PDB file of C-alpha atoms in Angstrom:
ATOM      1  CA  MET A 281      57.204 -15.381 -17.329  1.00 44.00           C
ATOM      2  CA  THR A 282      56.536 -11.750 -18.223  1.00 44.00           C
ATOM      3  CA  GLU A 283      56.750  -9.137 -15.471  1.00 45.00           C
ATOM      4  CA  GLY A 284      53.426  -7.468 -14.662  1.00 57.00           C
ATOM      5  CA  LYS A 285      51.131 -10.104 -16.164  1.00 82.00           C
ATOM      6  CA  SER A 286      48.916 -12.291 -14.016  1.00 90.00           C
ATOM      7  CA  ARG A 287      50.482 -15.749 -13.704  1.00 92.00           C
ATOM      8  CA  ILE A 288      48.286 -18.823 -14.016  1.00 95.00           C
ATOM      9  CA  LEU A 289      49.134 -22.472 -13.356  1.00 96.00           C
ATOM     10  CA  VAL A 290      47.022 -25.185 -15.005  1.00 96.00           C
ATOM     11  CA  VAL A 291      47.106 -28.555 -13.205  1.00 96.00           C
ATOM     12  CA  ASP A 292      45.419 -31.387 -15.094  1.00 94.00           C
ATOM     13  CA  ASP A 293      46.525 -34.942 -15.918  1.00 92.00           C
ATOM     14  CA  GLU A 294      44.939 -34.674 -19.389  1.00 92.00           C
ATOM     15  CA  GLN A 295      47.514 -33.024 -21.654  1.00 94.00           C
ATOM     16  CA  ASP A 296      44.906 -32.113 -24.279  1.00 94.00           C
ATOM     17  CA  ILE A 297      43.036 -30.013 -21.714  1.00 93.00           C
ATOM     18  CA  CYS A 298      46.295 -28.382 -20.597  1.00 95.00           C
ATOM     19  CA  ASP A 299      47.119 -27.493 -24.204  1.00 96.00           C
ATOM     20  CA  ILE A 300      43.681 -26.029 -24.937  1.00 95.00           C
ATOM     21  CA  LEU A 301      43.607 -23.978 -21.745  1.00 95.00           C
ATOM     22  CA  SER A 302      47.203 -22.835 -22.183  1.00 96.00           C
ATOM     23  CA  PHE A 303      46.536 -21.556 -25.710  1.00 96.00           C
ATOM     24  CA  ASN A 304      43.414 -19.626 -24.689  1.00 95.00           C
ATOM     25  CA  ILE A 305      44.938 -18.191 -21.512  1.00 95.00           C
ATOM     26  CA  LYS A 306      48.006 -16.967 -23.414  1.00 94.00           C
ATOM     27  CA  THR A 307      45.778 -15.489 -26.120  1.00 94.00           C
ATOM     28  CA  ALA A 308      43.926 -13.560 -23.410  1.00 93.00           C
ATOM     29  CA  GLY A 309      47.200 -11.955 -22.348  1.00 93.00           C
ATOM     30  CA  TYR A 310      48.166 -13.966 -19.251  1.00 94.00           C
ATOM     31  CA  ASP A 311      51.331 -15.893 -18.449  1.00 93.00           C
ATOM     32  CA  VAL A 312      50.614 -19.604 -18.095  1.00 95.00           C
ATOM     33  CA  MET A 313      52.384 -22.815 -17.090  1.00 95.00           C
ATOM     34  CA  THR A 314      50.951 -26.336 -17.217  1.00 96.00           C
ATOM     35  CA  VAL A 315      51.730 -29.468 -15.203  1.00 95.00           C
ATOM     36  CA  ASN A 316      50.123 -32.918 -15.120  1.00 95.00           C
ATOM     37  CA  SER A 317      50.148 -33.782 -11.406  1.00 95.00           C
ATOM     38  CA  GLY A 318      49.618 -32.255  -7.991  1.00 93.00           C
ATOM     39  CA  GLU A 319      53.079 -33.328  -6.886  1.00 94.00           C
ATOM     40  CA  GLU A 320      54.736 -31.499  -9.783  1.00 94.00           C
ATOM     41  CA  ALA A 321      52.527 -28.469  -9.192  1.00 94.00           C
ATOM     42  CA  ILE A 322      53.552 -28.192  -5.534  1.00 93.00           C
ATOM     43  CA  GLU A 323      57.207 -28.304  -6.582  1.00 89.00           C
ATOM     44  CA  LYS A 324      56.698 -25.596  -9.245  1.00 87.00           C
ATOM     45  CA  ILE A 325      54.822 -23.344  -6.816  1.00 88.00           C
ATOM     46  CA  ARG A 326      57.445 -23.637  -4.097  1.00 81.00           C
ATOM     47  CA  ARG A 327      60.227 -22.878  -6.592  1.00 79.00           C
ATOM     48  CA  ALA A 328      58.384 -19.809  -7.962  1.00 72.00           C
ATOM     49  CA  THR A 329      58.975 -17.609  -4.922  1.00 57.00           C
ATOM     50  CA  ASP A 330      60.334 -14.730  -7.029  1.00 59.00           C
ATOM     51  CA  LYS A 331      57.315 -14.767  -9.373  1.00 59.00           C
ATOM     52  CA  PRO A 332      54.441 -16.451  -7.525  1.00 79.00           C
ATOM     53  CA  PHE A 333      51.306 -17.635  -9.284  1.00 89.00           C
ATOM     54  CA  ASP A 334      48.155 -15.524  -9.029  1.00 92.00           C
ATOM     55  CA  LEU A 335      45.701 -18.296  -9.910  1.00 94.00           C
ATOM     56  CA  ILE A 336      45.588 -22.080 -10.226  1.00 95.00           C
ATOM     57  CA  LEU A 337      43.165 -23.967 -12.476  1.00 95.00           C
ATOM     58  CA  LEU A 338      43.098 -27.278 -10.641  1.00 94.00           C
ATOM     59  CA  ASP A 339      41.632 -30.638 -11.655  1.00 92.00           C
ATOM     60  CA  VAL A 340      40.239 -32.713  -8.769  1.00 89.00           C
ATOM     61  CA  MET A 341      40.491 -36.282 -10.087  1.00 88.00           C
ATOM     62  CA  MET A 342      44.150 -36.969 -10.859  1.00 89.00           C
ATOM     63  CA  GLY A 343      46.426 -39.944 -10.361  1.00 85.00           C
ATOM     64  CA  GLY A 344      48.415 -39.622  -7.149  1.00 88.00           C
ATOM     65  CA  MET A 345      47.629 -36.432  -5.241  1.00 92.00           C
ATOM     66  CA  SER A 346      44.059 -35.219  -5.815  1.00 91.00           C
ATOM     67  CA  GLY A 347      43.174 -31.603  -6.419  1.00 91.00           C
ATOM     68  CA  PHE A 348      41.483 -31.411  -3.015  1.00 91.00           C
ATOM     69  CA  GLU A 349      44.650 -32.699  -1.317  1.00 92.00           C
ATOM     70  CA  MET A 350      46.808 -30.234  -3.198  1.00 93.00           C
ATOM     71  CA  ALA A 351      44.518 -27.319  -2.325  1.00 91.00           C
ATOM     72  CA  GLN A 352      44.591 -28.271   1.368  1.00 90.00           C
ATOM     73  CA  ILE A 353      48.410 -28.215   1.320  1.00 90.00           C
ATOM     74  CA  LEU A 354      48.465 -24.770  -0.279  1.00 89.00           C
ATOM     75  CA  LYS A 355      45.813 -23.283   1.996  1.00 85.00           C
ATOM     76  CA  SER A 356      47.547 -24.592   5.141  1.00 83.00           C
ATOM     77  CA  ASP A 357      50.787 -22.779   4.259  1.00 80.00           C
ATOM     78  CA  PRO A 358      50.798 -18.984   4.813  1.00 74.00           C
ATOM     79  CA  ALA A 359      53.239 -18.609   1.908  1.00 78.00           C
ATOM     80  CA  THR A 360      50.717 -20.021  -0.589  1.00 83.00           C
ATOM     81  CA  ALA A 361      47.359 -19.560   1.167  1.00 81.00           C
ATOM     82  CA  ASP A 362      46.498 -16.440  -0.842  1.00 82.00           C
ATOM     83  CA  ILE A 363      46.848 -18.053  -4.281  1.00 89.00           C
ATOM     84  CA  ALA A 364      43.413 -18.141  -5.933  1.00 91.00           C
ATOM     85  CA  ILE A 365      42.100 -21.578  -6.938  1.00 92.00           C
ATOM     86  CA  ILE A 366      39.439 -22.542  -9.474  1.00 92.00           C
ATOM     87  CA  PHE A 367      38.583 -26.234  -9.453  1.00 90.00           C
ATOM     88  CA  LEU A 368      38.087 -27.557 -12.972  1.00 84.00           C
ATOM     89  CA  THR A 369      36.779 -31.095 -12.902  1.00 79.00           C
ATOM     90  CA  ALA A 370      34.345 -33.702 -14.171  1.00 75.00           C
ATOM     91  CA  LYS A 371      33.018 -34.061 -10.633  1.00 64.00           C
ATOM     92  CA  GLY A 372      30.028 -31.775 -10.396  1.00 58.00           C
ATOM     93  CA  THR A 373      27.834 -32.914  -7.522  1.00 63.00           C
ATOM     94  CA  GLN A 374      26.762 -30.467  -4.849  1.00 62.00           C
ATOM     95  CA  ASN A 375      28.856 -32.241  -2.198  1.00 72.00           C
ATOM     96  CA  ASP A 376      32.015 -31.939  -4.298  1.00 70.00           C
ATOM     97  CA  THR A 377      31.345 -28.267  -4.883  1.00 71.00           C
ATOM     98  CA  ILE A 378      30.855 -27.660  -1.169  1.00 76.00           C
ATOM     99  CA  THR A 379      34.037 -29.594  -0.368  1.00 77.00           C
ATOM    100  CA  GLY A 380      36.045 -27.495  -2.794  1.00 75.00           C
ATOM    101  CA  LEU A 381      34.683 -24.195  -1.549  1.00 75.00           C
ATOM    102  CA  ASN A 382      35.164 -25.196   2.090  1.00 78.00           C
ATOM    103  CA  ILE A 383      38.835 -25.891   1.390  1.00 80.00           C
ATOM    104  CA  GLY A 384      39.111 -22.299   0.208  1.00 79.00           C
ATOM    105  CA  ALA A 385      38.603 -22.439  -3.555  1.00 83.00           C
ATOM    106  CA  ASP A 386      37.445 -19.247  -5.253  1.00 84.00           C
ATOM    107  CA  ASP A 387      35.329 -20.942  -7.923  1.00 85.00           C
ATOM    108  CA  TYR A 388      34.330 -24.341  -9.283  1.00 85.00           C
ATOM    109  CA  ILE A 389      33.686 -25.258 -12.948  1.00 87.00           C
ATOM    110  CA  SER A 390      32.467 -28.674 -14.097  1.00 84.00           C
ATOM    111  CA  LYS A 391      33.637 -30.451 -17.246  1.00 82.00           C
ATOM    112  CA  PRO A 392      32.723 -30.349 -20.062  1.00 83.00           C
ATOM    113  CA  PHE A 393      33.251 -26.611 -19.919  1.00 87.00           C
ATOM    114  CA  SER A 394      32.881 -23.641 -22.223  1.00 90.00           C
ATOM    115  CA  LEU A 395      36.214 -21.913 -22.847  1.00 92.00           C
ATOM    116  CA  GLN A 396      34.403 -18.594 -22.837  1.00 91.00           C
ATOM    117  CA  GLU A 397      32.999 -19.375 -19.395  1.00 89.00           C
ATOM    118  CA  VAL A 398      36.424 -20.410 -18.094  1.00 92.00           C
ATOM    119  CA  MET A 399      37.984 -17.148 -19.267  1.00 93.00           C
ATOM    120  CA  LEU A 400      35.161 -15.112 -17.741  1.00 91.00           C
ATOM    121  CA  ARG A 401      35.622 -16.916 -14.404  1.00 90.00           C
ATOM    122  CA  ILE A 402      39.396 -16.365 -14.538  1.00 93.00           C
ATOM    123  CA  ARG A 403      38.945 -12.640 -15.113  1.00 91.00           C
ATOM    124  CA  ALA A 404      36.360 -12.368 -12.317  1.00 89.00           C
ATOM    125  CA  VAL A 405      38.507 -14.215  -9.757  1.00 89.00           C
ATOM    126  CA  LEU A 406      41.671 -12.270 -10.626  1.00 89.00           C
ATOM    127  CA  ARG A 407      39.793  -8.976 -10.460  1.00 86.00           C
ATOM    128  CA  ARG A 408      38.384  -9.876  -7.051  1.00 80.00           C
ATOM    129  CA  THR A 409      41.655 -11.170  -5.570  1.00 73.00           C
ATOM    130  CA  LYS A 410      43.669  -8.204  -6.831  1.00 70.00           C
ATOM    131  CA  SER A 411      41.100  -5.871  -5.268  1.00 60.00           C
ATOM    132  CA  ASP A 412      41.360  -7.754  -1.964  1.00 54.00           C
ATOM    133  CA  ALA A 413      45.153  -7.594  -2.091  1.00 53.00           C
ATOM    134  CA  THR A 414      45.067  -3.840  -2.694  1.00 49.00           C
ATOM    135  CA  SER A 415      42.758  -3.342   0.283  1.00 47.00           C
ATOM    136  CA  SER A 416      44.810  -5.523   2.611  1.00 49.00           C
ATOM    137  CA  SER A 417      48.082  -3.855   1.625  1.00 47.00           C
ATOM    138  CA  LYS A 418      46.774  -0.565   3.010  1.00 47.00           C
ATOM    139  CA  THR A 419      46.626  -2.090   6.486  1.00 56.00           C
ATOM    140  CA  ASN A 420      49.034  -4.985   6.806  1.00 83.00           C
ATOM    141  CA  THR A 421      47.542  -5.944  10.160  1.00 86.00           C
ATOM    142  CA  LEU A 422      46.033  -9.165  11.483  1.00 89.00           C
ATOM    143  CA  THR A 423      43.316  -8.701  14.082  1.00 89.00           C
ATOM    144  CA  TYR A 424      40.996 -10.561  16.403  1.00 90.00           C
ATOM    145  CA  LYS A 425      38.815  -8.209  18.424  1.00 88.00           C
ATOM    146  CA  THR A 426      41.345  -5.983  20.258  1.00 90.00           C
ATOM    147  CA  LEU A 427      44.294  -8.324  19.645  1.00 93.00           C
ATOM    148  CA  SER A 428      46.286  -7.097  16.642  1.00 92.00           C
ATOM    149  CA  ILE A 429      49.543  -7.922  14.892  1.00 93.00           C
ATOM    150  CA  ASP A 430      51.236  -5.266  12.769  1.00 90.00           C
ATOM    151  CA  GLN A 431      53.203  -7.272  10.193  1.00 87.00           C
ATOM    152  CA  ASP A 432      55.193  -4.244   9.044  1.00 85.00           C
ATOM    153  CA  ARG A 433      56.340  -3.172  12.507  1.00 87.00           C
ATOM    154  CA  LYS A 434      56.438  -6.761  13.851  1.00 90.00           C
ATOM    155  CA  THR A 435      54.461  -5.823  16.949  1.00 92.00           C
ATOM    156  CA  VAL A 436      51.617  -7.372  18.950  1.00 94.00           C
ATOM    157  CA  CYS A 437      49.066  -5.131  20.671  1.00 92.00           C
ATOM    158  CA  ILE A 438      46.080  -5.688  22.959  1.00 92.00           C
ATOM    159  CA  ASP A 439      43.654  -2.795  23.477  1.00 86.00           C
ATOM    160  CA  GLY A 440      46.148  -0.597  21.635  1.00 86.00           C
ATOM    161  CA  GLU A 441      48.960  -1.395  24.076  1.00 89.00           C
ATOM    162  CA  GLU A 442      52.035  -3.198  22.751  1.00 91.00           C
ATOM    163  CA  ILE A 443      53.001  -6.410  24.548  1.00 93.00           C
ATOM    164  CA  ALA A 444      56.540  -7.771  24.613  1.00 93.00           C
ATOM    165  CA  VAL A 445      56.970 -10.995  22.647  1.00 92.00           C
ATOM    166  CA  THR A 446      59.966 -12.877  21.301  1.00 93.00           C
ATOM    167  CA  LYS A 447      60.413 -13.411  17.555  1.00 91.00           C
ATOM    168  CA  THR A 448      59.230 -17.017  17.916  1.00 94.00           C
ATOM    169  CA  GLU A 449      56.174 -16.008  19.943  1.00 94.00           C
ATOM    170  CA  TYR A 450      55.379 -13.371  17.337  1.00 94.00           C
ATOM    171  CA  GLU A 451      55.591 -15.922  14.505  1.00 94.00           C
ATOM    172  CA  ILE A 452      53.363 -18.412  16.354  1.00 96.00           C
ATOM    173  CA  LEU A 453      50.730 -15.767  17.106  1.00 96.00           C
ATOM    174  CA  ARG A 454      50.860 -14.576  13.505  1.00 93.00           C
ATOM    175  CA  LEU A 455      50.204 -18.132  12.284  1.00 94.00           C
ATOM    176  CA  PHE A 456      47.261 -18.474  14.660  1.00 95.00           C
ATOM    177  CA  LEU A 457      45.628 -15.250  13.450  1.00 94.00           C
ATOM    178  CA  MET A 458      46.297 -16.067   9.799  1.00 91.00           C
ATOM    179  CA  GLN A 459      44.664 -19.479  10.169  1.00 90.00           C
ATOM    180  CA  LYS A 460      41.967 -18.967  12.791  1.00 91.00           C
ATOM    181  CA  GLY A 461      39.805 -22.076  13.141  1.00 91.00           C
ATOM    182  CA  ARG A 462      42.424 -24.433  11.685  1.00 92.00           C
ATOM    183  CA  VAL A 463      44.353 -26.954  13.776  1.00 93.00           C
ATOM    184  CA  LEU A 464      48.118 -26.469  13.536  1.00 93.00           C
ATOM    185  CA  SER A 465      50.221 -29.442  14.561  1.00 94.00           C
ATOM    186  CA  ARG A 466      53.406 -28.975  16.558  1.00 94.00           C
ATOM    187  CA  GLN A 467      55.322 -29.876  13.400  1.00 93.00           C
ATOM    188  CA  ASP A 468      53.455 -27.154  11.471  1.00 91.00           C
ATOM    189  CA  LEU A 469      54.529 -24.612  14.078  1.00 94.00           C
ATOM    190  CA  ILE A 470      58.113 -25.873  14.139  1.00 93.00           C
ATOM    191  CA  GLU A 471      58.446 -25.649  10.347  1.00 89.00           C
ATOM    192  CA  LYS A 472      56.993 -22.148  10.117  1.00 89.00           C
ATOM    193  CA  ALA A 473      58.067 -20.394  13.342  1.00 90.00           C
ATOM    194  CA  TRP A 474      61.651 -21.620  13.765  1.00 88.00           C
ATOM    195  CA  PRO A 475      64.655 -21.433  11.405  1.00 81.00           C
ATOM    196  CA  ASP A 476      65.360 -24.582   9.407  1.00 78.00           C
ATOM    197  CA  ASP A 477      68.740 -25.131  11.056  1.00 75.00           C
ATOM    198  CA  VAL A 478      67.382 -25.145  14.620  1.00 79.00           C
ATOM    199  CA  MET A 479      66.446 -28.422  16.322  1.00 87.00           C
ATOM    200  CA  VAL A 480      63.132 -27.991  18.137  1.00 89.00           C
ATOM    201  CA  SER A 481      61.254 -30.522  20.278  1.00 92.00           C
ATOM    202  CA  ASP A 482      57.504 -30.755  20.844  1.00 93.00           C
ATOM    203  CA  ARG A 483      58.149 -29.713  24.448  1.00 93.00           C
ATOM    204  CA  THR A 484      59.721 -26.461  23.232  1.00 94.00           C
ATOM    205  CA  VAL A 485      56.562 -25.717  21.257  1.00 95.00           C
ATOM    206  CA  ASP A 486      54.407 -26.351  24.340  1.00 95.00           C
ATOM    207  CA  VAL A 487      56.565 -24.049  26.468  1.00 95.00           C
ATOM    208  CA  ASN A 488      56.204 -21.246  23.912  1.00 95.00           C
ATOM    209  CA  ILE A 489      52.428 -21.719  23.794  1.00 97.00           C
ATOM    210  CA  THR A 490      52.291 -21.493  27.601  1.00 96.00           C
ATOM    211  CA  ARG A 491      54.254 -18.219  27.530  1.00 96.00           C
ATOM    212  CA  ILE A 492      52.014 -16.815  24.790  1.00 97.00           C
ATOM    213  CA  ARG A 493      48.877 -17.646  26.764  1.00 97.00           C
ATOM    214  CA  LYS A 494      50.238 -15.742  29.769  1.00 96.00           C
ATOM    215  CA  LYS A 495      51.065 -12.707  27.626  1.00 95.00           C
ATOM    216  CA  VAL A 496      47.765 -12.421  25.724  1.00 96.00           C
ATOM    217  CA  GLY A 497      45.647 -12.370  28.878  1.00 94.00           C
ATOM    218  CA  ARG A 498      41.953 -12.818  28.156  1.00 93.00           C
ATOM    219  CA  TYR A 499      42.730 -14.208  24.704  1.00 95.00           C
ATOM    220  CA  ALA A 500      44.548 -17.198  26.232  1.00 96.00           C
ATOM    221  CA  ASP A 501      41.336 -19.241  26.103  1.00 95.00           C
ATOM    222  CA  ASN A 502      41.197 -18.771  22.328  1.00 96.00           C
ATOM    223  CA  ILE A 503      44.368 -20.856  21.994  1.00 97.00           C
ATOM    224  CA  VAL A 504      42.939 -24.340  22.445  1.00 96.00           C
ATOM    225  CA  THR A 505      44.855 -27.612  22.730  1.00 96.00           C
ATOM    226  CA  ARG A 506      43.611 -30.443  20.515  1.00 94.00           C
ATOM    227  CA  LEU A 507      45.024 -33.546  22.162  1.00 93.00           C
ATOM    228  CA  GLY A 508      46.883 -35.686  19.657  1.00 92.00           C
ATOM    229  CA  PHE A 509      46.651 -33.030  16.946  1.00 93.00           C
ATOM    230  CA  GLY A 510      48.132 -29.701  18.071  1.00 94.00           C
ATOM    231  CA  TYR A 511      46.682 -26.245  18.677  1.00 96.00           C
ATOM    232  CA  ILE A 512      43.892 -24.133  17.225  1.00 95.00           C
ATOM    233  CA  PHE A 513      42.940 -20.471  17.601  1.00 95.00           C
ATOM    234  CA  GLU A 514      39.169 -20.519  18.089  1.00 93.00           C
ATOM    235  CA  GLU A 515      37.064 -17.402  17.650  1.00 87.00           C
TER     236      GLU A 515
END
């Protein structure tokens, strides 16, 4: 892929559609890669850490993993949650559109589609997401009311006062603020807050949550236990 160009991944189990979209996207000056399944797409995305994708054109109805399932996996992982998604599918009912947007998609186009419309939507989404990224890079801070996490300095503050947290506690709090309103299972927290070579039990997760609640004071009640599921940071 060429350095500096926006990178687009097309995921559709119809090769003809992949070919048509690939040709037009390349002609418009973008880098593009195509795959025919959600499983293959997930693998490509996770292997593209040095040159991540900026946008995914994602079919919903595919054999194996559906587009909705794939989008949920990406949006639940902080490493891929910011990748823009446009659903491109034959399903065009209002309920499907709402489902896609609720998952976190940036746009939704029904087949049969106009190539001109697709390219206009791609440009609009990339323009919007790049603008958002520029704004967020100015203040690389996660906040909830007076609770803030400075991701550059790796600090946690309440009412402007820094509180002492361990690296693991910092990572757990960061995940909570990045995914407010989403249940995170103990396994989610283990995979994202601890090194891969460390054996961690569910009890260890619970102990860390207890310590975090004590340290964040009045925000302890925002960290809610969902019995049988895990934890959620509720606003």
